[in-house]
XYZ file of C-alpha atoms in Angstrom:
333
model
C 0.000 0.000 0.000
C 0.919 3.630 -0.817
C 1.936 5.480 2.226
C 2.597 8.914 3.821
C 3.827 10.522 6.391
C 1.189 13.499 7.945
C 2.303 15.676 11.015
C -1.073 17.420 11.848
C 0.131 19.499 14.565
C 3.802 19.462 16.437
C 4.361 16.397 18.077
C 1.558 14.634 16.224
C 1.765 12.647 13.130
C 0.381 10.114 11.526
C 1.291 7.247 8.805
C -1.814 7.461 6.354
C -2.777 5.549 2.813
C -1.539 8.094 -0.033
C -2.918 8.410 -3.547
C -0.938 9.731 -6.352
C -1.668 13.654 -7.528
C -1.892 13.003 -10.959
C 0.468 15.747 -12.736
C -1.446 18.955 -14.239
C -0.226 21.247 -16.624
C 3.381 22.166 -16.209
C 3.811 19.450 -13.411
C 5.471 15.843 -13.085
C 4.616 13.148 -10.500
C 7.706 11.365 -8.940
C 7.855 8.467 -7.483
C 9.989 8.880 -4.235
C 13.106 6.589 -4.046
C 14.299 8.158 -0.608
C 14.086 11.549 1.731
C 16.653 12.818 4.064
C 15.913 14.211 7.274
C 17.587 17.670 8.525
C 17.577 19.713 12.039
C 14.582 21.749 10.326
C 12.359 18.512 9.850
C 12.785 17.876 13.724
C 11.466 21.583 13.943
C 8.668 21.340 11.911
C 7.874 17.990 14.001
C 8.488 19.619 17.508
C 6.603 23.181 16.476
C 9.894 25.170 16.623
C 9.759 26.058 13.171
C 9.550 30.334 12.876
C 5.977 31.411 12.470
C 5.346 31.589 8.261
C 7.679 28.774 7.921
C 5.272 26.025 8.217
C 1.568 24.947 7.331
C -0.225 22.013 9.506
C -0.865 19.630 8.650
C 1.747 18.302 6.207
C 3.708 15.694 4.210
C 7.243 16.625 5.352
C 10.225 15.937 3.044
C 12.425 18.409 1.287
C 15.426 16.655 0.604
C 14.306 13.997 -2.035
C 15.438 11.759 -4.913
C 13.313 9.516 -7.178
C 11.886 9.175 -10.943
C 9.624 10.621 -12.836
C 7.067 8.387 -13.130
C 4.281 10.880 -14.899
C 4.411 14.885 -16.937
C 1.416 16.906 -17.553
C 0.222 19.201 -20.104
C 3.316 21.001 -21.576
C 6.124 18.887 -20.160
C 8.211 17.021 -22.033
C 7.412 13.435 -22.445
C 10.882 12.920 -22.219
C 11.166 13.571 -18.388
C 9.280 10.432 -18.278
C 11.884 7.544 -16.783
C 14.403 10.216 -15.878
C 16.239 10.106 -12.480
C 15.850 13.755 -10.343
C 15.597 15.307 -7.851
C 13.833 19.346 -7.263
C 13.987 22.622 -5.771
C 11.931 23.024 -3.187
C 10.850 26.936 -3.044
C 7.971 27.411 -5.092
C 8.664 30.779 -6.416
C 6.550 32.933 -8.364
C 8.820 33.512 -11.748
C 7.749 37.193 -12.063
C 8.664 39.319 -9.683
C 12.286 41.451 -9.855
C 14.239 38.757 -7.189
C 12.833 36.000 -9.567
C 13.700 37.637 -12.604
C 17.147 37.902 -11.108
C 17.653 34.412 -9.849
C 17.163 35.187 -6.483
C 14.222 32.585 -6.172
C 15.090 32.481 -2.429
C 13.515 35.616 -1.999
C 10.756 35.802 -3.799
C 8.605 38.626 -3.522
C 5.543 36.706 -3.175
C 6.081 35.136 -0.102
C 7.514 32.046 1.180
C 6.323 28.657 -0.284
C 8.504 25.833 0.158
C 7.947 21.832 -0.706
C 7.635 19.811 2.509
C 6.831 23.101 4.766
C 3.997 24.653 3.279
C 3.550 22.380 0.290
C 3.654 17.994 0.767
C 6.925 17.103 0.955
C 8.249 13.818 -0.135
C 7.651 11.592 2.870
C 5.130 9.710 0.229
C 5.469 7.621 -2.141
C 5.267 9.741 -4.680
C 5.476 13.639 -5.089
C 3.699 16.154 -7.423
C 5.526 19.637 -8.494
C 6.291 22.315 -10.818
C 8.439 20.339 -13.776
C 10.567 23.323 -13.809
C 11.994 22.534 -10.327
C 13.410 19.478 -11.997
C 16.951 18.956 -12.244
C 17.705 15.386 -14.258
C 20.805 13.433 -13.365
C 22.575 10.941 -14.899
C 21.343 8.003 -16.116
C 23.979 6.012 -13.852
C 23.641 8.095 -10.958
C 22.737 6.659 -7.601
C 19.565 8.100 -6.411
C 20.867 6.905 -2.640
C 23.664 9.157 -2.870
C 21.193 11.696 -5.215
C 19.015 12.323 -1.915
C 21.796 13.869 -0.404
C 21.660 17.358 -2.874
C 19.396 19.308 -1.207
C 21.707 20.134 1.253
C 24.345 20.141 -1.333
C 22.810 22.705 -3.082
C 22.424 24.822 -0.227
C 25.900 24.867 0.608
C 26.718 25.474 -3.169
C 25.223 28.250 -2.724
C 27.275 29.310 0.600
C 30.139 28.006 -1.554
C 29.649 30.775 -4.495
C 29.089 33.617 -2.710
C 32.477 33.375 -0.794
C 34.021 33.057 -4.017
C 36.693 31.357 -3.140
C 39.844 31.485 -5.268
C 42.718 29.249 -5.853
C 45.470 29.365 -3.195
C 43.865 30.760 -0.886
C 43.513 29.709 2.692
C 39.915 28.622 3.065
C 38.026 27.062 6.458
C 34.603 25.197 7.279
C 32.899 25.741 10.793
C 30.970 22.764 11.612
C 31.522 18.679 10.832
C 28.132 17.664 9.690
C 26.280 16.639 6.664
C 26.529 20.539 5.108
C 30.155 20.662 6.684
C 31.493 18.196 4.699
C 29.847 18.976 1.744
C 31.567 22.157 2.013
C 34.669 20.619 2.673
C 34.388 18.947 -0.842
C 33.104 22.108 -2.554
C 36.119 24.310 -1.667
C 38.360 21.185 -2.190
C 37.768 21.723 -5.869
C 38.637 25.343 -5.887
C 42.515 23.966 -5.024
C 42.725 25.873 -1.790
C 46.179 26.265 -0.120
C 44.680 25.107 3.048
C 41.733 23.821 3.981
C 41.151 23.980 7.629
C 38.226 21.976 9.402
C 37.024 23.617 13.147
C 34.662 21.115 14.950
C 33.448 20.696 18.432
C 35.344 17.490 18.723
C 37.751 14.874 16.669
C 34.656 12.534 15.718
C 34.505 13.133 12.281
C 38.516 14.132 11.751
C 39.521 11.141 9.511
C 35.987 12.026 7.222
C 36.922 15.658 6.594
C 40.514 14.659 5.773
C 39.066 12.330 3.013
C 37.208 14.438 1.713
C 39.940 16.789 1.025
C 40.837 18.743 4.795
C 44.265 19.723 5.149
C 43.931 20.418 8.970
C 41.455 19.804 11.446
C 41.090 22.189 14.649
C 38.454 21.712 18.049
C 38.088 25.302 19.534
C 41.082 25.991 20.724
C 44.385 27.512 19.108
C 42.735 28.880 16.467
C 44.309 30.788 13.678
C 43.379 33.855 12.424
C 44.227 34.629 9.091
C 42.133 32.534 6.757
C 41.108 34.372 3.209
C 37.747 32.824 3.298
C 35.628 30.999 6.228
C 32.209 29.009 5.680
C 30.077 28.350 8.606
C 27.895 25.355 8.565
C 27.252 24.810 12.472
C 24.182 26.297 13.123
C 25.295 26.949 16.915
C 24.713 29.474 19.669
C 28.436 30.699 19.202
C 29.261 29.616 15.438
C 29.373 32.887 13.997
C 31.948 34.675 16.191
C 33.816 31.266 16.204
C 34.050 31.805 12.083
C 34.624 35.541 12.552
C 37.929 35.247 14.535
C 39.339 32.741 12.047
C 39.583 35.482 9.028
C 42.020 37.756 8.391
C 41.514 41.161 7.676
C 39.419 42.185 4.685
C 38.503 38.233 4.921
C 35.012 36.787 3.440
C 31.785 35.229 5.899
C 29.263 32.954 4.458
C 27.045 32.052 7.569
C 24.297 28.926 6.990
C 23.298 27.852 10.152
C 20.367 29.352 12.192
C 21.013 29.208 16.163
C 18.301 28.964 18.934
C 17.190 32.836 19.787
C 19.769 34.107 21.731
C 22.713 33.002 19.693
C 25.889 35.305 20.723
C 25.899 37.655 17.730
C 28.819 38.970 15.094
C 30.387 42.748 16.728
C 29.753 45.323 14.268
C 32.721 47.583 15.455
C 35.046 44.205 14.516
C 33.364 43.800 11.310
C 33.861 47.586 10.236
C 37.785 47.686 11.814
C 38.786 44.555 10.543
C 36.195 45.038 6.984
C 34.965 41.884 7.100
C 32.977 41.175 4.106
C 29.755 38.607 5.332
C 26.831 37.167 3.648
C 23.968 34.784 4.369
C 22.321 31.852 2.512
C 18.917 30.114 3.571
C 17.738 27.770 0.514
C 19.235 27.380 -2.781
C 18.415 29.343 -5.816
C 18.588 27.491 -9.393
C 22.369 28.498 -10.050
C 23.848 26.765 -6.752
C 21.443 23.460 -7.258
C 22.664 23.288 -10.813
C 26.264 24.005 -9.466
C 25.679 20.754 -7.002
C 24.048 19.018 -9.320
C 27.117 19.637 -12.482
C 29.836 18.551 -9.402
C 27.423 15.266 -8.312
C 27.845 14.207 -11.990
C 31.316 15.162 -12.804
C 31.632 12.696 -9.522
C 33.569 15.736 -7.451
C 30.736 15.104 -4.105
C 30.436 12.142 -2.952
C 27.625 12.156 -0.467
C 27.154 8.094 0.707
C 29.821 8.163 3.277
C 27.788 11.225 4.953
C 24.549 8.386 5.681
C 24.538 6.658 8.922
C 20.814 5.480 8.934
C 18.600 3.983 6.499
C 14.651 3.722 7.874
C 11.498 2.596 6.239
C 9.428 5.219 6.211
C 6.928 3.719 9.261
C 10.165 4.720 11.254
C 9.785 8.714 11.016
C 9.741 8.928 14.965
C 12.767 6.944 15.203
C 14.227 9.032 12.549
C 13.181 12.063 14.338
C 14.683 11.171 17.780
C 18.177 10.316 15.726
C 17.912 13.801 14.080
C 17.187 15.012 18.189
C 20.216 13.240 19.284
C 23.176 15.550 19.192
C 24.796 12.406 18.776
C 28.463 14.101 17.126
C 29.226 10.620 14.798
C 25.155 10.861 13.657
C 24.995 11.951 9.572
C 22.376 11.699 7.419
C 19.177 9.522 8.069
C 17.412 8.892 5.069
C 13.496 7.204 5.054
C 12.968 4.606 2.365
C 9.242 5.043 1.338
């Protein structure tokens, strides 16, 4: 039987029947081959998800892989067989940020698969066709369920703008952390420094292409270019007094209210140049996307749990943990 995964409220949810959404013009059904679980799934689940954010009750599931198993009215027939996976904010196309490419910020409000729209805890999912981004034919949809989050730090990843020789660092050892660590690998970095809470996941970053690995103490404090992909209370300033002056910021993570924030007299002295990314517009998911096939990510050694779908509260409580060697938990439905 057809499943799905419904949280009706926070800390209720349900595993109902689910019937296909046949595709309407400009749409494609997928059939779900498996969804990842993040830190903002366990919010939506325990109702700590910022007000707008969310839309009870829902299908969670953002970060998704499958095939396209249907196309509607002006879709390409083609798609039909094709291995993808999809952006999940459902912009509007027309407005100036759209027009731009900033789909993240989308004058028309926020609308994002698996937070206001069904996600892809289902066995299948309906959405825009021109979310789709096709992979390879030989690609491993496993591993393929992994570039949501790949995306978003590709687009961390392009705003630093990291250049060749320089001396680049990641804040943070998990699942976006060491995507990072493979992004900036490719830009042939002089150094690339890893800063985590603990040693835990030192021998991963270092295969993945870390030249140094540092908990929080002696730190250095003259890197060209610092990405921040811990989402902790005191992340930011930790990434601040890594850079040099004149150094470049790219913070990802959002803290708990209350987080200890950046000093604006340091970041005017020292002219520290800092940016934000939440989401991933079309250019950084077809950046992750280009490296996934060229085979530069490599995204299975970053999942540590594999659930039927019936196990979303186990899932949930693994997500809950803390637990420093957990990575990525993907439901199979």
């Amino acid at each position: 039987m057809s499943t799905a995964v419904v949280v009706e409220a926070p800390g209720a949810h349900r595993l109902v029947a689910h019937e296909p959404v046949g595709p309407g013009p400009g749409e494609a059904l997928v059939r779900v081959h498996a969804v990842g679980l993040c830190g903002s799934d366990r919010e939506v689940y325990q109702g700590n998800r910022p007000e707008g954010y969310v839309r009870y009750p829902l299908v969670p599931g953002h970060e998704w892989s499958g095939r396209v198993q249907a196309v509607g009215a002006e879709v390409p027939r083609s798609l039909v067989g094709r291995k993808v996976v999809g952006e999940g904010f459902r912009n509007c196309q027309v407005c100036d940020r759209c027009h731009a490419g900033e789909t993240t910020l989308c004058t028309a409000g926020y609308e994002e698969t698996g937070f206001t729209r069904p996600g892809a805890m289902a066995t299948t999912l309906t959405l825009p066709a021109r979310l789709l981004h096709v992979l390879p034919d030989g690609a491993d949809l496993t591993a393929a369920a992994l570039l949501e989050p790949a995306a978003c730090i590709a687009a961390a990843v392009l705003k630093a703008n990291a250049r060749p020789g320089e001396r680049v660092a990641v804040v943070g050892t998990g699942t976006l952390g060491m995507f990072a660590v493979q992004f900036l690998k490719a830009v042939s970095p002089a150094e690339l420094l890893v800063v985590g809470t603990g040693r835990e996941r030192e021998a991963l970053s270092r295969s993945f292409g870390a030249t140094g690995f540092r908990t929080l103490q002696d730190l250095p404090d003259d890197v060209d270019v610092v990405v921040e992909a811990a989402g902790s209370a005191s992340a930011a300033r930790t990434a601040a007094r890594l850079l040099r002056r004149g150094g470049r910021l790219v913070l990802t993570g959002i803290p708990a209210p209350g987080a200890e924030g950046l000093d604006p007299t340091d970041l005017v002295v020292r002219q520290l140049g800092v940016h934000t990314v939440f989401g991933a517009p079309p250019d950084a998911w077809a950046h992750a996307v280009r490296a996934f096939g060229a085979g530069l990510l490599d995204p299975l050694p970053l999942v540590t749990h594999e659930l039927p779908l019936a196990g979303f509260p186990e899932a949930i409580e693994l997500v809950a943990s803390g637990d420093p060697k957990l990575g990525k938990v993907l439901l199979w439905p």
